[in-house]
Tab-separated table of C-alpha atoms and ligand atoms in Angstrom:
chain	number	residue	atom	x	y	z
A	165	UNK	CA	1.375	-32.962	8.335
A	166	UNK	CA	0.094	-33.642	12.061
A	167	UNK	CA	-2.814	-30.717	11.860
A	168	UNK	CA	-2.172	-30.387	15.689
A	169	UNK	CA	1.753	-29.451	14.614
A	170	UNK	CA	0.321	-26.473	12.055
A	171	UNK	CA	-2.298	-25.376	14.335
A	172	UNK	CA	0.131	-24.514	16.796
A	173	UNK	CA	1.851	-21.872	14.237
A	174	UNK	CA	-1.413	-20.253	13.087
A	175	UNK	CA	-1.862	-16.364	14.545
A	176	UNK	CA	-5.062	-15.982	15.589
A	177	UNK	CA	-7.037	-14.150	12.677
A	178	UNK	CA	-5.717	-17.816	10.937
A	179	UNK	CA	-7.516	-19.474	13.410
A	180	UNK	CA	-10.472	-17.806	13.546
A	181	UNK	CA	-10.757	-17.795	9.750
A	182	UNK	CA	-10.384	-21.632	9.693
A	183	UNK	CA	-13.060	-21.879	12.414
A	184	UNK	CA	-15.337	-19.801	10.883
A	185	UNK	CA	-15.060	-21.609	6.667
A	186	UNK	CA	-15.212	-25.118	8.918
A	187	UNK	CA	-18.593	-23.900	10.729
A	188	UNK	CA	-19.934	-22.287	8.142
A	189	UNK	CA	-19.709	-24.198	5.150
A	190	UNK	CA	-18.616	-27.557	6.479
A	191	UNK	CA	-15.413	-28.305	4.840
A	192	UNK	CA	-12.005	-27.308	6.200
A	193	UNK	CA	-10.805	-24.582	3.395
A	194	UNK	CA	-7.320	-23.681	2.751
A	195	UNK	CA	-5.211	-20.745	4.172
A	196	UNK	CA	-4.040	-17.838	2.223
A	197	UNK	CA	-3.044	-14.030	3.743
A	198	UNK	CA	-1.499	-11.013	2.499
A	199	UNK	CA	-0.058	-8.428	4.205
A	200	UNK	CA	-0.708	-4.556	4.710
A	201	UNK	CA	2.014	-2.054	3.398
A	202	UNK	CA	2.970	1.191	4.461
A	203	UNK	CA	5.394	3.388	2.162
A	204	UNK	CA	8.752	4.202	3.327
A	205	UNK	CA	8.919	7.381	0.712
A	206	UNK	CA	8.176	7.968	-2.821
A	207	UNK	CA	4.514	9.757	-2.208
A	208	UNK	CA	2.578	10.247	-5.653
A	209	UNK	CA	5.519	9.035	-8.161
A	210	UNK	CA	3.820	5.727	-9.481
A	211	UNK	CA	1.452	7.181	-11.792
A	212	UNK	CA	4.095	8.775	-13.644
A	213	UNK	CA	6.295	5.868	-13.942
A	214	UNK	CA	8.330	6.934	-11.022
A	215	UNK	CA	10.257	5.000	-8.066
A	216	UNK	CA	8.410	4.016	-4.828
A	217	UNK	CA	10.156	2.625	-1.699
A	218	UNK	CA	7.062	0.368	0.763
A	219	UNK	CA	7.507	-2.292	2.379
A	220	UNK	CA	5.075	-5.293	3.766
A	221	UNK	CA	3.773	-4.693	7.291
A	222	UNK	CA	2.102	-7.125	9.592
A	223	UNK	CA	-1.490	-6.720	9.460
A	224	UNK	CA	-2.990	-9.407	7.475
A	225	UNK	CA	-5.969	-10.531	5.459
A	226	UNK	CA	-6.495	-14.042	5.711
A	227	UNK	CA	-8.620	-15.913	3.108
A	228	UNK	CA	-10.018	-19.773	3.387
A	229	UNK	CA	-10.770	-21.469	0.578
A	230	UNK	CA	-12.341	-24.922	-0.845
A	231	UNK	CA	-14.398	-26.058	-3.979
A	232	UNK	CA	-17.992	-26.758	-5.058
A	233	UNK	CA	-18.831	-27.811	-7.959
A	234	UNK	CA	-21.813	-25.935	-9.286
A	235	UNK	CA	-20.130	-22.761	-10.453
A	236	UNK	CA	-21.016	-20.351	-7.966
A	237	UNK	CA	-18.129	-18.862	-5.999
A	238	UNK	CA	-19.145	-17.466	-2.377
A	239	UNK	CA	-17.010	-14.937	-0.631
A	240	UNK	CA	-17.921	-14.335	3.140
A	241	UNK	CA	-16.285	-11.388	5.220
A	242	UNK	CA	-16.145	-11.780	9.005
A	243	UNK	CA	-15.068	-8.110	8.699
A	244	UNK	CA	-18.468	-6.920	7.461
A	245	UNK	CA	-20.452	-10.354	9.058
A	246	UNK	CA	-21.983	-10.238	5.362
A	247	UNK	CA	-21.403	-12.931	1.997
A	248	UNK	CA	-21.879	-12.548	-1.415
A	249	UNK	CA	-22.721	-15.326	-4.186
A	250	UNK	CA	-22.021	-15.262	-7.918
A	251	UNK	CA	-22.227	-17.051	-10.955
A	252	UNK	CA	-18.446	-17.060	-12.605
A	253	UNK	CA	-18.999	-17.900	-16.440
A	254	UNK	CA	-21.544	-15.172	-16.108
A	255	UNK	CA	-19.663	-12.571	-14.015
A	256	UNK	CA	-19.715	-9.354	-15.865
A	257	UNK	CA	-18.215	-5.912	-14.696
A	258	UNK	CA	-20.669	-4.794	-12.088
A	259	UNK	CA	-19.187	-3.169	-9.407
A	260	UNK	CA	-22.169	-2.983	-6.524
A	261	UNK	CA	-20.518	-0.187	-4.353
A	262	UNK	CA	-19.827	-3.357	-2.136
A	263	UNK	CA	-16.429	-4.473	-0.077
A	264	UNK	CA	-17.756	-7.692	-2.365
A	265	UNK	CA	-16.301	-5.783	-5.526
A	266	UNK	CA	-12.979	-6.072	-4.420
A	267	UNK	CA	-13.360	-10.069	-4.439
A	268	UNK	CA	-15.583	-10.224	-7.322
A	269	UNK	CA	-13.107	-8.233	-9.265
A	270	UNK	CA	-10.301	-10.412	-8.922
A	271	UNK	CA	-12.503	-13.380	-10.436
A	272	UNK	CA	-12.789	-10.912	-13.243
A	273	UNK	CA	-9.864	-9.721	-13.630
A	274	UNK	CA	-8.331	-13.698	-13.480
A	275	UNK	CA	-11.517	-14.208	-16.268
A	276	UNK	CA	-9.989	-11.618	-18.296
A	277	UNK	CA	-6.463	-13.093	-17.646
A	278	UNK	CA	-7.635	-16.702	-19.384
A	279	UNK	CA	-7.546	-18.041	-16.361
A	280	UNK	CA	-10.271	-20.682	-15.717
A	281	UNK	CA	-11.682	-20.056	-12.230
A	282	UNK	CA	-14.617	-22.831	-10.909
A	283	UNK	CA	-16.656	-22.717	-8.303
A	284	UNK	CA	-15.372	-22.122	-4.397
A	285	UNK	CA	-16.466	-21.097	-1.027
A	286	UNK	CA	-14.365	-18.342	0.441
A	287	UNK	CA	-14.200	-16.969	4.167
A	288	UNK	CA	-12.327	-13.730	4.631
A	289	UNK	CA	-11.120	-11.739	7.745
A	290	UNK	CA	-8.049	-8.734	8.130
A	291	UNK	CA	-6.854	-6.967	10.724
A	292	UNK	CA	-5.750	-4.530	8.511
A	293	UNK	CA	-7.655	-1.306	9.862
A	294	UNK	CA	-9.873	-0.657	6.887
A	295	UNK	CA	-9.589	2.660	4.782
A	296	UNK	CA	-6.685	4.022	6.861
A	297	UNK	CA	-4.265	4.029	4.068
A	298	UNK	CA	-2.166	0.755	4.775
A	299	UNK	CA	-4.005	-0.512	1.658
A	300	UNK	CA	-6.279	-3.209	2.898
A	301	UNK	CA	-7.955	-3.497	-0.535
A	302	UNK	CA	-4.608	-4.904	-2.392
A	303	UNK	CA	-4.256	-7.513	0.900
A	304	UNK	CA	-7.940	-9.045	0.046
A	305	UNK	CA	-7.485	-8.521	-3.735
A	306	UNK	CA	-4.336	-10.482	-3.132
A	307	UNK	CA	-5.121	-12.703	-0.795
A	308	UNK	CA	-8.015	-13.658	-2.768
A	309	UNK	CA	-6.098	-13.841	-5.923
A	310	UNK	CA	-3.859	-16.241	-4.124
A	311	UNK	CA	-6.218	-18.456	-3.307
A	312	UNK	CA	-8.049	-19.208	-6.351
A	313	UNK	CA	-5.048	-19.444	-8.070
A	314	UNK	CA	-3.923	-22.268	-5.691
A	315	UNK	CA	-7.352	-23.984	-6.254
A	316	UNK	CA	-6.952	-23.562	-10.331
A	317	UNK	CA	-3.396	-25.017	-9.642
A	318	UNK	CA	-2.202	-21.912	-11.500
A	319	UNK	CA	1.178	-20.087	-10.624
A	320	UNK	CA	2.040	-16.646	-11.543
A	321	UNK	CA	5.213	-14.749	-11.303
A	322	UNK	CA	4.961	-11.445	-8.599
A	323	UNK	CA	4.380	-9.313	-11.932
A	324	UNK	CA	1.571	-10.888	-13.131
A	325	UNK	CA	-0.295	-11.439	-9.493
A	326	UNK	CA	0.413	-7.626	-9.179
A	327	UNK	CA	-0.953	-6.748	-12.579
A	328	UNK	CA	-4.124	-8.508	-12.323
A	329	UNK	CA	-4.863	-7.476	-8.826
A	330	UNK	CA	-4.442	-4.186	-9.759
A	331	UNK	CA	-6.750	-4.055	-12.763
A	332	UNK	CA	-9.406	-5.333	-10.447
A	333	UNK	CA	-9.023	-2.231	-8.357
A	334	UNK	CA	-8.467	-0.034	-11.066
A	335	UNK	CA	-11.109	-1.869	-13.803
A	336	UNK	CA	-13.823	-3.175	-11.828
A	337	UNK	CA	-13.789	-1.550	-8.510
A	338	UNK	CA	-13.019	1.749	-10.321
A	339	UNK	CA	-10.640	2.892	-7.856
A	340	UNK	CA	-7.524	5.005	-9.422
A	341	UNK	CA	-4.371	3.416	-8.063
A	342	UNK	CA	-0.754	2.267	-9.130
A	343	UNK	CA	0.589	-0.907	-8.976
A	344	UNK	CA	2.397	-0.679	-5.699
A	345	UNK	CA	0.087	-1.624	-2.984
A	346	UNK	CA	-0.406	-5.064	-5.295
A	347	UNK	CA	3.312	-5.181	-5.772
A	348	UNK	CA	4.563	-4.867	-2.446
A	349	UNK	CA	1.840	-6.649	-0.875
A	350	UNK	CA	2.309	-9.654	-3.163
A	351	UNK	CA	6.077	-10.037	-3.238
A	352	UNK	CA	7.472	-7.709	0.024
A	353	UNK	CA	10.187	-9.775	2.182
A	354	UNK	CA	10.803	-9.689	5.810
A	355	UNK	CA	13.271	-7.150	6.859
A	356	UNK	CA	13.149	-5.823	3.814
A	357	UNK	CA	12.016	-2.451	2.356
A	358	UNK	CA	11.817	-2.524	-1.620
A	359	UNK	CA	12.545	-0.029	-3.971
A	360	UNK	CA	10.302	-0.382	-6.860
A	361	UNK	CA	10.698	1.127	-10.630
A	362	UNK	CA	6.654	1.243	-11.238
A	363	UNK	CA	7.480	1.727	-15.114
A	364	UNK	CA	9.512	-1.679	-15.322
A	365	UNK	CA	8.816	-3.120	-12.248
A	366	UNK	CA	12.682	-3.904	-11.845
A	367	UNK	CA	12.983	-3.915	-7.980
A	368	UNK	CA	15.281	-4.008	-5.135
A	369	UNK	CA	15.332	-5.238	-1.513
A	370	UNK	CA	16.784	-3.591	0.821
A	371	UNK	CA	18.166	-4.200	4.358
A	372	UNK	CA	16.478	-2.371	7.100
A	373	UNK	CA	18.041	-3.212	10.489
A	374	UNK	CA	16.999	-4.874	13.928
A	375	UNK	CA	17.995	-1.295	15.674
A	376	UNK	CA	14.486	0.225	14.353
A	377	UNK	CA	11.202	0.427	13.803
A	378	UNK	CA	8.563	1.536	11.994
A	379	UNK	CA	5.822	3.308	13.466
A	380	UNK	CA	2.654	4.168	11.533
A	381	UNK	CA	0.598	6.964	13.372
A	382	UNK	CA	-2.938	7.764	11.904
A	383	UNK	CA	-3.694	11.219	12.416
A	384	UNK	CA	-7.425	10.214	12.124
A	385	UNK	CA	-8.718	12.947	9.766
A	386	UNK	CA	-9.300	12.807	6.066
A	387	UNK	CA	-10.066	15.464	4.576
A	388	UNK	CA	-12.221	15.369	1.378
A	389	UNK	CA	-9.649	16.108	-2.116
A	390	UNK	CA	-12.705	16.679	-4.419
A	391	UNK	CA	-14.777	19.412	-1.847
A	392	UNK	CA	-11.813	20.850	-0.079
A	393	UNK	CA	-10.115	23.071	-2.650
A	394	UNK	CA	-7.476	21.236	-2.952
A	395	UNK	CA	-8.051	21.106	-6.734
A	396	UNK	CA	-7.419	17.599	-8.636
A	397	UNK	CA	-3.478	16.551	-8.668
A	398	UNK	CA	-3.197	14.172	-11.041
A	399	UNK	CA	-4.725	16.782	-13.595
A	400	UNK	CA	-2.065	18.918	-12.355
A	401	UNK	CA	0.716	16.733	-12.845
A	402	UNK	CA	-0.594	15.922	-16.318
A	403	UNK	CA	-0.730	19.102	-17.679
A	404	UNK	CA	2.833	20.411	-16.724
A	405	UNK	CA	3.688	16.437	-17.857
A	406	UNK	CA	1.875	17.644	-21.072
A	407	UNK	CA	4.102	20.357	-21.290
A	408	UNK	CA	7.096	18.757	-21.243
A	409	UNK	CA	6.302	16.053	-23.278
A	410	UNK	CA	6.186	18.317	-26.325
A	411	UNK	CA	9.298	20.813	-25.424
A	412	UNK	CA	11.466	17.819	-23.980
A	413	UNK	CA	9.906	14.754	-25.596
A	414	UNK	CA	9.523	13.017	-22.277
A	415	UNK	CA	6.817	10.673	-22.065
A	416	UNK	CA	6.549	10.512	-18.532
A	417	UNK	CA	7.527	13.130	-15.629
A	418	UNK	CA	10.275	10.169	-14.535
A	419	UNK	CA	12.333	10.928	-17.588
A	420	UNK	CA	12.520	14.945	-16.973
A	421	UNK	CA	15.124	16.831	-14.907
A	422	UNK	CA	14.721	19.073	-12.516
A	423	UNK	CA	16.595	21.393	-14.676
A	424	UNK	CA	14.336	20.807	-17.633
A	425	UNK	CA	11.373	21.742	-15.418
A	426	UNK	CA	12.771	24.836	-14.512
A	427	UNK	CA	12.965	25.775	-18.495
A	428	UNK	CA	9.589	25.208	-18.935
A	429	UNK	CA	8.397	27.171	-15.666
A	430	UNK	CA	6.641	30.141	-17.735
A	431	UNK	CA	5.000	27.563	-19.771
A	432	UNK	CA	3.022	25.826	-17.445
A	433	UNK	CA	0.654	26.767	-13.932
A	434	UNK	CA	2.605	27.286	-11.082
A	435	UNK	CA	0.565	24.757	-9.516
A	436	UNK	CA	1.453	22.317	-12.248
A	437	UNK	CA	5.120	23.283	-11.711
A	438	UNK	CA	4.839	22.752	-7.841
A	439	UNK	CA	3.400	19.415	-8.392
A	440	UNK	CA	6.110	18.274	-10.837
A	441	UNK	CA	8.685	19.490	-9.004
A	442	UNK	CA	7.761	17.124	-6.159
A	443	UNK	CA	7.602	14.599	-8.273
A	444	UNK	CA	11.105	14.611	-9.975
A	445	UNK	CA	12.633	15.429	-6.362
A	446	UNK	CA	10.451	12.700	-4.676
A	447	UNK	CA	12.269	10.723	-7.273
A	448	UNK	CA	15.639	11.344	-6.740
A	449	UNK	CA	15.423	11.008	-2.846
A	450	UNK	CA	13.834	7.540	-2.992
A	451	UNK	CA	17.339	6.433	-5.260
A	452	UNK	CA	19.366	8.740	-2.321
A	453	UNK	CA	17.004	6.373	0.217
A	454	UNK	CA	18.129	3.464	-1.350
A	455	UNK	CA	21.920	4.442	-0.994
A	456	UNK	CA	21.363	5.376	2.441
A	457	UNK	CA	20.036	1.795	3.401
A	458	UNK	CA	22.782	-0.012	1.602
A	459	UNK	CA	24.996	2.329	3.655
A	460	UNK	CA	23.613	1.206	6.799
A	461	UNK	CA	22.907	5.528	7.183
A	462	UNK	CA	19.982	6.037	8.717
A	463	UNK	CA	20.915	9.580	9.795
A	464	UNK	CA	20.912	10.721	5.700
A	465	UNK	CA	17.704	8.038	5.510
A	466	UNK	CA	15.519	10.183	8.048
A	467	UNK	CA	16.715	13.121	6.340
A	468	UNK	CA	15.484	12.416	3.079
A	469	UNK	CA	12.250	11.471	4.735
A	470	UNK	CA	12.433	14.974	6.562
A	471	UNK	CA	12.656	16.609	3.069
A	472	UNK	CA	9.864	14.193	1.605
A	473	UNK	CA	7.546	15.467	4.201
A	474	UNK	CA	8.296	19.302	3.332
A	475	UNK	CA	7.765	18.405	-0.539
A	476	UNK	CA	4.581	16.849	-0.198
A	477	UNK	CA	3.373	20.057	2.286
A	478	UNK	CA	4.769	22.822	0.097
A	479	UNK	CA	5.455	21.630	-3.160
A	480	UNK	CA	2.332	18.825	-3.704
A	481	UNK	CA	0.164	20.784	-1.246
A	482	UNK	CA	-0.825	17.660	0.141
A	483	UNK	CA	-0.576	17.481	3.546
A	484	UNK	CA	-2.700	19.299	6.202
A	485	UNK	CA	-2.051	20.912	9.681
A	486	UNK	CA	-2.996	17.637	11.930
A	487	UNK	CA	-0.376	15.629	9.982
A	488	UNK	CA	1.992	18.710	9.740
A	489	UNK	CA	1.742	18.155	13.808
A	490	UNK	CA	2.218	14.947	13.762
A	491	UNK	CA	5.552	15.066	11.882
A	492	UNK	CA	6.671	17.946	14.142
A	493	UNK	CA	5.839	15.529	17.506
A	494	UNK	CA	7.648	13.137	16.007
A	495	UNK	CA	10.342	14.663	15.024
A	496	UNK	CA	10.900	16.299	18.953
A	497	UNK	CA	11.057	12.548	20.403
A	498	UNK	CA	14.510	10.764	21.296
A	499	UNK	CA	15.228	8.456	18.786
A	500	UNK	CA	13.231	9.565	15.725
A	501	UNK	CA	15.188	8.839	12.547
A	502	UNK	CA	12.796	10.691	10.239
A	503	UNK	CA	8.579	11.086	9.503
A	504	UNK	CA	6.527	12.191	6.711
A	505	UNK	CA	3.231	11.699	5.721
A	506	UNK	CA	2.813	8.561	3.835
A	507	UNK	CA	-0.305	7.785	1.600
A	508	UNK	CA	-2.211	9.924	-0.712
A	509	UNK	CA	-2.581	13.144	1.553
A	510	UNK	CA	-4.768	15.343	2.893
A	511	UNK	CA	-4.895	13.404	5.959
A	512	UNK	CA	-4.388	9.769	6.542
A	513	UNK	CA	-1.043	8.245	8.451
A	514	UNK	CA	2.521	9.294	8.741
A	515	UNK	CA	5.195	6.838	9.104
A	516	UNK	CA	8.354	7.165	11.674
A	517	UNK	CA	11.591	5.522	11.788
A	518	UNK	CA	12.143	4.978	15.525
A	519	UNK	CA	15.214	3.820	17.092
A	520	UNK	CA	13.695	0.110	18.080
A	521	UNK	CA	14.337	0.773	22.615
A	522	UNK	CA	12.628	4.193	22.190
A	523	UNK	CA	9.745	2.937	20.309
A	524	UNK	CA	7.351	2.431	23.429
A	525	UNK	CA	7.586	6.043	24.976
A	526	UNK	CA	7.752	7.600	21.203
A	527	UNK	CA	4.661	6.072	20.668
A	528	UNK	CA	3.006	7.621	24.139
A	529	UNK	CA	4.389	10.549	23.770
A	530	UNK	CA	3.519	11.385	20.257
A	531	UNK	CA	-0.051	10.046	21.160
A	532	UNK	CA	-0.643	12.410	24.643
A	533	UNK	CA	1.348	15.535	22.653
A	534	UNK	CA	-1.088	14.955	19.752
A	535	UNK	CA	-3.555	15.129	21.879
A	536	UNK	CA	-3.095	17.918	23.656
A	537	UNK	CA	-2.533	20.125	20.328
A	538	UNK	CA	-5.426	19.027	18.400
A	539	UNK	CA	-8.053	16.928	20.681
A	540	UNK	CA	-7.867	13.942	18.412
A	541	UNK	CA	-6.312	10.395	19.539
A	542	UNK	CA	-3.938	9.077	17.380
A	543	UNK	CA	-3.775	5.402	16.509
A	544	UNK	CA	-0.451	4.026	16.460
A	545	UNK	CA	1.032	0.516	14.623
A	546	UNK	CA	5.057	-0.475	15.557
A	547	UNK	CA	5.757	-2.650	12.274
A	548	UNK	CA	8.634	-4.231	10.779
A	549	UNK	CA	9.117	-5.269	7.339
A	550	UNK	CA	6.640	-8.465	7.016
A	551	UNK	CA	6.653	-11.094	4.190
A	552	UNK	CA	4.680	-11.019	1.171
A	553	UNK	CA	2.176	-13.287	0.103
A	554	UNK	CA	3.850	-15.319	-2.008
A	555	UNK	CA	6.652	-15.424	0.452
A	556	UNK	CA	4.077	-16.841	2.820
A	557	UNK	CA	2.577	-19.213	0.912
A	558	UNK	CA	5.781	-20.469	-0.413
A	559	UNK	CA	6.940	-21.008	3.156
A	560	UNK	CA	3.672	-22.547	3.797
A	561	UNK	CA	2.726	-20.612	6.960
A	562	UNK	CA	-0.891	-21.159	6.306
A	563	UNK	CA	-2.253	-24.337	4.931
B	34	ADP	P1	-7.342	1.033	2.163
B	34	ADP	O1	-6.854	0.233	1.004
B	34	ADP	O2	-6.502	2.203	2.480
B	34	ADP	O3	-7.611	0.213	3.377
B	34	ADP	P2	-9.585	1.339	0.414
B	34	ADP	O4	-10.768	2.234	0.422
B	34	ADP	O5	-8.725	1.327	-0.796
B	34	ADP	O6	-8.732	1.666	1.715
B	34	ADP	O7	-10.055	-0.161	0.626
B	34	ADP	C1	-10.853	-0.514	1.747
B	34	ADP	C2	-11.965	-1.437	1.303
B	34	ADP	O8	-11.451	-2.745	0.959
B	34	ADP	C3	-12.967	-1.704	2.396
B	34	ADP	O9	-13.890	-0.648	2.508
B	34	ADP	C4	-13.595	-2.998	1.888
B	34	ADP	O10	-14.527	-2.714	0.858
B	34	ADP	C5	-12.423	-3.731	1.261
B	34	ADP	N1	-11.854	-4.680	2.230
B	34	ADP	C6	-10.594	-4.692	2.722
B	34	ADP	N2	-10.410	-5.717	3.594
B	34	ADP	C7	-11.573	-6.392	3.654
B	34	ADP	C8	-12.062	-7.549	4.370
B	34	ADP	N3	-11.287	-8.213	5.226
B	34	ADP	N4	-13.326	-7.948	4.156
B	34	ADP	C9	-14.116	-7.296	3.276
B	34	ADP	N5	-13.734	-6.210	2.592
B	34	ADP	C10	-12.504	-5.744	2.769
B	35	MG	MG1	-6.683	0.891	-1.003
C-alpha cells in the first residue's frame, strides 16, 4: 500500500504513536488499538455468571510494534513518558505496582497460554482518560495482546483474546475483574451494543440507532469502598449466594429467582438480600434491555436504565449523592432517554442516552447544573458504539 494513502486515515494518537516507535527505536512498528467501553446496564452481574450489556466507545489505546531478536521485549508509554524492559523466557509473576504490569502481564498470561512470544519493541499511547472507569486497562491489555499475537503470527478467537487478557488483570496485575471489559473491548462492533452471557460467553449485538447518543459524564469523585463503610460487596453477594446454593442448589446467583430469594430472606443478612436482589433484577432488565433495542423502544430502554440506577442506589448501596445528582440533572434535560451510574460505584461515571440534536446543550447543561449543586466540574464524553479490536485490525485501520 502507498504509505502516503494509509497515513491519510490514521487519527492522530495513530500518528503520534508511529512517530514516536520510528524516533525512538528506529524501525517503523506496526499499528494495533483497542477501544474504551462504557456499560449500557448490567452493573455488578458478571461475577456471578450474570448478563452484561457494554458496548465499545471511541477512546483508544494504540500500540506499535516490531521485533528484536535478543529476547527482551520493551514496552514504552507516551502516557507515563516512562519504558520498561524484560527478559520473556524468564518473566515470572512479579507485578511491580507499575502501569508496566498491565503489559508485562499479557506476555505472561500468552506464556501461560503456550504461546511462544520473542523479543519486540513496543510504543504505547491512549486517550482513554485513565482510572475513570471506561476501562483503560483491558484497551492496553488488549491492544497489547493484539499485537504480539500479530508478531507470533498467532490468531485467537474473541473468547480466547478475552480470556487471556483477563487473567493478566486478574492473575498478574491482581486486580479483581470479570471478563467484560476484555470482551467487549476485544470483539464490540460499531453501532452496536452487546449483550453478553459472562457464564457462556454466548453474545448478542444489538442495534442502537443514529437518533442517539451516548454520553458518559464523570462525576469526578471516588470514594474509597474499603475505608468508607461501605462494607465489601462481593462478600455480600457470596454469602446470600451461599445460602441459596444449599436451599435451592443454585450454583450461581444467575440461576435463582427472585421468588426463591424471597424464601430464603430470614436466612440470610439483609444486606446480603439487598445485594442479591439487585443482582437477579439487574439481570432480568438487561434481557428486558435487549427486547427494547430489538424493538427500536427506547422509551422502555431508558426506563429500565431509570430502574437500574435506583437498584444500584437502594438495593446494592452503591451509588453516592454526587452521582445520585448527576442522574437527577440528567434526567430534567430535553431529550434524555435514561441515566444510571455505570461502573463499579461509589463514584465514578454515569452514562446517558441522549436524543443525538439535544446532545450539545444536555451536555452544558448537565455540566453548569452540576456545578452549581456540588462545586465540582463534570467531564463529559458523547460516544457511539465504536469497533472492537479485532474488528479494527481485521479491517486494517492501522497498519
Ligand atoms: P480503568 O480501567 O478504569 O481506566 P484501572 O485502574 O483498571 O482503571 O486501569 C488504569 C491503569 O491501566 C493505569 O493506571 C495504567 O497503569 C494502565 N494503563 C492504561 N492505559 C495505559 C497507557 N496508555 N499507558 C500505560 N499504562 C496504561
Ligand atoms: Mg480497569
Amino acid at each position: 500500500m502507498n504509505p502516503s494513502f494509509s497515513v491519510q486515515y490514521m487519527t492522530a494518537v495513530e500518528g503520534k504513536v508511529r512517530a514516536a516507535h520510528m524516533e525512538r527505536f528506529g524501525v517503523a512498528g506496526t499499528l494495533f488499538s483497542a477501544p474504551a467501553r462504557v456499560n449500557l446496564i448490567g452493573e455488578h452481574t458478571d461475577y456471578t455468571g450474570g448478563l452484561v450489556m457494554p458496548m465499545a466507545i471511541e477512546f483508544r489505546t494504540v500500540a506499535a510494534i516490531s521485533a528484536r531478536n535478543d529476547g527482551q521485549a520493551t514496552f514504552y508509554s507516551a502516557n507515563y513518558g516512562e519504558s520498561r524492559s524484560l527478559d520473556i523466557a524468564s518473566l515470572e509473576r512479579a507485578p511491580q505496582g507499575h502501569w508496566s504490569d498491565y503489559a508485562a502481564g499479557v506476555v505472561w498470561s500468552l506464556k501461560q497460554e503456550g504461546i511462544s512470544v520473542s523479543g519486540f519493541d513496543m510504543s504505547l499511547e491512549g486517550d482513554v482518560p485513565l482510572g475513570a472507569g471506561l476501562s483503560s486497562s483491558a484497551s492496553i491489555e488488549v491492544a497489547v495482546a493484539l499485537a504480539i499475537l500479530s508478531l507470533s503470527d498467532v490468531t485467537l478467537p474473541l473468547e480466547t483474546v478475552a480470556t487471556l487478557c483477563r487473567r493478566a488483570e486478574n492473575q498478574y496485575v491482581g486486580a479483581k475483574s470479570g471478563i467484560m471489559d476484555q470482551f467487549i473491548v476485544a470483539g464490540g462492533v460499531e453501532h452496536r451494543a452487546m449483550m453478553l452471557d459472562t457464564r457462556s460467553l454466548a453474545y448478542d449485538l444489538l442495534p442502537l440507532p443514529e437518533e442517539i447518543r451516548v454520553v458518559i459524564a464523570n462525576s469526578m469523585v471516588r470514594h474509597s469502598v474499603a475505608t468508607g463503610g461501605y462494607g465489601n460487596r462481593r462478600d455480600e453477594v457470596e454469602e446470600g449466594q451461599a445460602v441459596l446454593r444449599k436451599v435451592f442448589g443454585r450454583e450461581m446467583l444467575r440461576d435463582a429467582s427472585l421468588e426463591e430469594l424471597e424464601e430464603c430472606r430470614e436466612k440470610m443478612p439483609v444486606e446480603s438480600y439487598l445485594r442479591c436482589r439487585h443482582i437477579i433484577s439487574e439481570n432480568g432488565r438487561v434481557l428486558e434491555a435487549r427486547e427494547a433495542l430489538h424493538a427500536g423502544d427506547l422509551k422502555r430502554f431508558g426506563a429500565l436504565m431509570v430502574a437500574a440506577h435506583a437498584s444500584m442506589r437502594d438495593d446494592f448501596a452503591a451509588s453516592c449523592p454526587e452521582v445520585d445528582t448527576l442522574v437527577e440533572i440528567a434526567l430534567r434535560q430535553e431529550g434524555c432517554i435514561g441515566a444510571r451510574i455505570t461502573g463499579g460505584g461509589f463514584g465514578g461515571c454515569t452514562v446517558n442516552v441522549v436524543r443525538t440534536q439535544d446532545t450539545e446543550r444536555f451536555v452544558a447543561q448537565v455540566k453548569s447544573e452540576y456545578e452549581k449543586a456540588t462545586g465540582i466540574k463534570a467531564d463529559c464524553f458523547v460516544s457511539s458504539p465504536s469497533d472492537g479490536a479485532l474488528a479494527l485490525a481485521a479491517k486494517g485501520e492501522a497498519k
